[in-house]
JSON list of C-alpha atoms in Angstrom, two decimals:
[
{"chain": "A", "resi": 1, "resn": "MET", "atom": "CA", "xyz": [-6.73, 18.94, 6.08]},
{"chain": "A", "resi": 2, "resn": "ASP", "atom": "CA", "xyz": [-6.67, 22.40, 7.61]},
{"chain": "A", "resi": 3, "resn": "ASP", "atom": "CA", "xyz": [-9.83, 24.06, 7.83]},
{"chain": "A", "resi": 4, "resn": "SER", "atom": "CA", "xyz": [-8.25, 27.37, 9.21]},
{"chain": "A", "resi": 5, "resn": "VAL", "atom": "CA", "xyz": [-6.64, 27.99, 5.55]},
{"chain": "A", "resi": 6, "resn": "GLU", "atom": "CA", "xyz": [-8.67, 29.14, 2.75]},
{"chain": "A", "resi": 7, "resn": "CYS", "atom": "CA", "xyz": [-7.70, 28.99, -0.87]},
{"chain": "A", "resi": 8, "resn": "GLY", "atom": "CA", "xyz": [-6.77, 32.22, -2.48]},
{"chain": "A", "resi": 9, "resn": "GLN", "atom": "CA", "xyz": [-7.76, 31.06, -5.78]},
{"chain": "A", "resi": 10, "resn": "CYS", "atom": "CA", "xyz": [-11.24, 29.38, -5.32]},
{"chain": "A", "resi": 11, "resn": "GLY", "atom": "CA", "xyz": [-12.13, 30.05, -1.87]},
{"chain": "A", "resi": 12, "resn": "ALA", "atom": "CA", "xyz": [-12.43, 26.43, -0.94]},
{"chain": "A", "resi": 13, "resn": "VAL", "atom": "CA", "xyz": [-11.40, 25.24, 2.87]},
{"chain": "A", "resi": 14, "resn": "GLY", "atom": "CA", "xyz": [-9.62, 21.99, 3.93]},
{"chain": "A", "resi": 15, "resn": "LEU", "atom": "CA", "xyz": [-6.20, 22.72, 1.95]},
{"chain": "A", "resi": 16, "resn": "GLU", "atom": "CA", "xyz": [-3.93, 19.60, 2.75]},
{"chain": "A", "resi": 17, "resn": "PRO", "atom": "CA", "xyz": [-0.87, 20.69, 4.39]},
{"chain": "A", "resi": 18, "resn": "GLY", "atom": "CA", "xyz": [2.65, 20.08, 2.83]},
{"chain": "A", "resi": 19, "resn": "PHE", "atom": "CA", "xyz": [5.80, 21.26, 2.30]},
{"chain": "A", "resi": 20, "resn": "VAL", "atom": "CA", "xyz": [8.47, 22.34, -0.74]},
{"chain": "A", "resi": 21, "resn": "GLU", "atom": "CA", "xyz": [11.18, 20.19, -0.96]},
{"chain": "A", "resi": 22, "resn": "ASP", "atom": "CA", "xyz": [14.68, 21.21, -1.42]},
{"chain": "A", "resi": 23, "resn": "SER", "atom": "CA", "xyz": [17.19, 18.15, -2.25]},
{"chain": "A", "resi": 24, "resn": "GLY", "atom": "CA", "xyz": [20.04, 20.29, -3.53]},
{"chain": "A", "resi": 25, "resn": "GLU", "atom": "CA", "xyz": [23.81, 19.66, -2.08]},
{"chain": "A", "resi": 26, "resn": "GLY", "atom": "CA", "xyz": [23.95, 19.95, 1.83]},
{"chain": "A", "resi": 27, "resn": "ALA", "atom": "CA", "xyz": [20.05, 21.09, 1.94]},
{"chain": "A", "resi": 28, "resn": "PRO", "atom": "CA", "xyz": [18.08, 20.25, 5.01]},
{"chain": "A", "resi": 29, "resn": "GLY", "atom": "CA", "xyz": [15.51, 18.92, 2.83]},
{"chain": "A", "resi": 30, "resn": "PHE", "atom": "CA", "xyz": [12.76, 21.80, 3.07]},
{"chain": "A", "resi": 31, "resn": "ALA", "atom": "CA", "xyz": [12.66, 25.33, 1.29]},
{"chain": "A", "resi": 32, "resn": "ARG", "atom": "CA", "xyz": [13.00, 28.28, 3.37]},
{"chain": "A", "resi": 33, "resn": "TRP", "atom": "CA", "xyz": [12.15, 32.25, 2.67]},
{"chain": "A", "resi": 34, "resn": "ILE", "atom": "CA", "xyz": [15.05, 34.68, 2.80]},
{"chain": "A", "resi": 35, "resn": "ALA", "atom": "CA", "xyz": [14.00, 38.40, 3.01]},
{"chain": "A", "resi": 36, "resn": "GLY", "atom": "CA", "xyz": [15.65, 40.83, 0.53]},
{"chain": "A", "resi": 37, "resn": "PRO", "atom": "CA", "xyz": [16.21, 40.67, -3.14]},
{"chain": "A", "resi": 38, "resn": "LEU", "atom": "CA", "xyz": [18.31, 37.70, -4.53]},
{"chain": "A", "resi": 39, "resn": "GLU", "atom": "CA", "xyz": [21.90, 38.53, -4.61]},
{"chain": "A", "resi": 40, "resn": "ARG", "atom": "CA", "xyz": [24.35, 36.01, -6.30]},
{"chain": "A", "resi": 41, "resn": "GLY", "atom": "CA", "xyz": [27.89, 35.73, -5.09]},
{"chain": "A", "resi": 42, "resn": "ILE", "atom": "CA", "xyz": [30.96, 35.26, -7.45]},
{"chain": "A", "resi": 43, "resn": "PHE", "atom": "CA", "xyz": [30.22, 31.58, -8.03]},
{"chain": "A", "resi": 44, "resn": "GLY", "atom": "CA", "xyz": [26.75, 32.01, -8.90]},
{"chain": "A", "resi": 45, "resn": "GLY", "atom": "CA", "xyz": [24.94, 30.95, -5.80]},
{"chain": "A", "resi": 46, "resn": "ALA", "atom": "CA", "xyz": [22.68, 33.33, -3.58]},
{"chain": "A", "resi": 47, "resn": "LYS", "atom": "CA", "xyz": [24.53, 35.44, -0.99]},
{"chain": "A", "resi": 48, "resn": "ARG", "atom": "CA", "xyz": [22.80, 34.15, 2.63]},
{"chain": "A", "resi": 49, "resn": "LEU", "atom": "CA", "xyz": [25.00, 35.15, 5.07]},
{"chain": "A", "resi": 50, "resn": "GLY", "atom": "CA", "xyz": [23.70, 37.06, 7.85]},
{"chain": "A", "resi": 51, "resn": "ARG", "atom": "CA", "xyz": [20.28, 36.80, 6.51]},
{"chain": "A", "resi": 52, "resn": "THR", "atom": "CA", "xyz": [17.12, 35.55, 8.51]},
{"chain": "A", "resi": 53, "resn": "ARG", "atom": "CA", "xyz": [15.88, 32.23, 6.99]},
{"chain": "A", "resi": 54, "resn": "TRP", "atom": "CA", "xyz": [11.73, 31.29, 7.56]},
{"chain": "A", "resi": 55, "resn": "GLU", "atom": "CA", "xyz": [10.34, 28.02, 7.26]},
{"chain": "A", "resi": 56, "resn": "ILE", "atom": "CA", "xyz": [7.93, 27.72, 4.41]},
{"chain": "A", "resi": 57, "resn": "GLU", "atom": "CA", "xyz": [4.49, 26.41, 4.92]},
{"chain": "A", "resi": 58, "resn": "ALA", "atom": "CA", "xyz": [2.70, 25.02, 2.25]},
{"chain": "A", "resi": 59, "resn": "TYR", "atom": "CA", "xyz": [-1.06, 23.99, 1.55]},
{"chain": "A", "resi": 60, "resn": "ARG", "atom": "CA", "xyz": [-2.43, 22.69, -1.45]},
{"chain": "A", "resi": 61, "resn": "CYS", "atom": "CA", "xyz": [-6.25, 23.00, -2.45]},
{"chain": "A", "resi": 62, "resn": "PRO", "atom": "CA", "xyz": [-7.93, 19.82, -3.52]},
{"chain": "A", "resi": 63, "resn": "GLN", "atom": "CA", "xyz": [-10.22, 21.46, -5.80]},
{"chain": "A", "resi": 64, "resn": "CYS", "atom": "CA", "xyz": [-7.93, 23.46, -8.05]},
{"chain": "A", "resi": 65, "resn": "GLY", "atom": "CA", "xyz": [-4.56, 22.51, -6.92]},
{"chain": "A", "resi": 66, "resn": "HIS", "atom": "CA", "xyz": [-3.21, 26.29, -5.93]},
{"chain": "A", "resi": 67, "resn": "LEU", "atom": "CA", "xyz": [-0.81, 26.47, -3.76]},
{"chain": "A", "resi": 68, "resn": "GLU", "atom": "CA", "xyz": [-0.65, 28.68, -0.72]},
{"chain": "A", "resi": 69, "resn": "LEU", "atom": "CA", "xyz": [2.51, 29.42, 0.82]},
{"chain": "A", "resi": 70, "resn": "PHE", "atom": "CA", "xyz": [3.20, 31.15, 4.01]},
{"chain": "A", "resi": 71, "resn": "ALA", "atom": "CA", "xyz": [6.60, 32.10, 6.08]},
{"chain": "A", "resi": 72, "resn": "ARG", "atom": "CA", "xyz": [5.69, 32.04, 9.86]},
{"chain": "A", "resi": 73, "resn": "ARG", "atom": "CA", "xyz": [8.49, 30.33, 11.71]},
{"chain": "A", "resi": 74, "resn": "GLU", "atom": "CA", "xyz": [11.90, 31.40, 11.79]},
{"chain": "A", "resi": 75, "resn": "VAL", "atom": "CA", "xyz": [14.44, 28.74, 11.13]}
]
């Protein structure tokens, strides 16, 4: 539990840390946040080349189940 993160929905403290999984082909196992609007390439995938990626920190509220997501660390 992380007492420094407060639920933005119900105000509870003591959120449970976790992560958002990315199990796609060639994925590192965790999701990332990428700045800028989604642009699709010729085959429908997201254009990511040259864009900064940030690891997503996720916290779940044990009272209401709300997820709080933060992008704090560049990967």
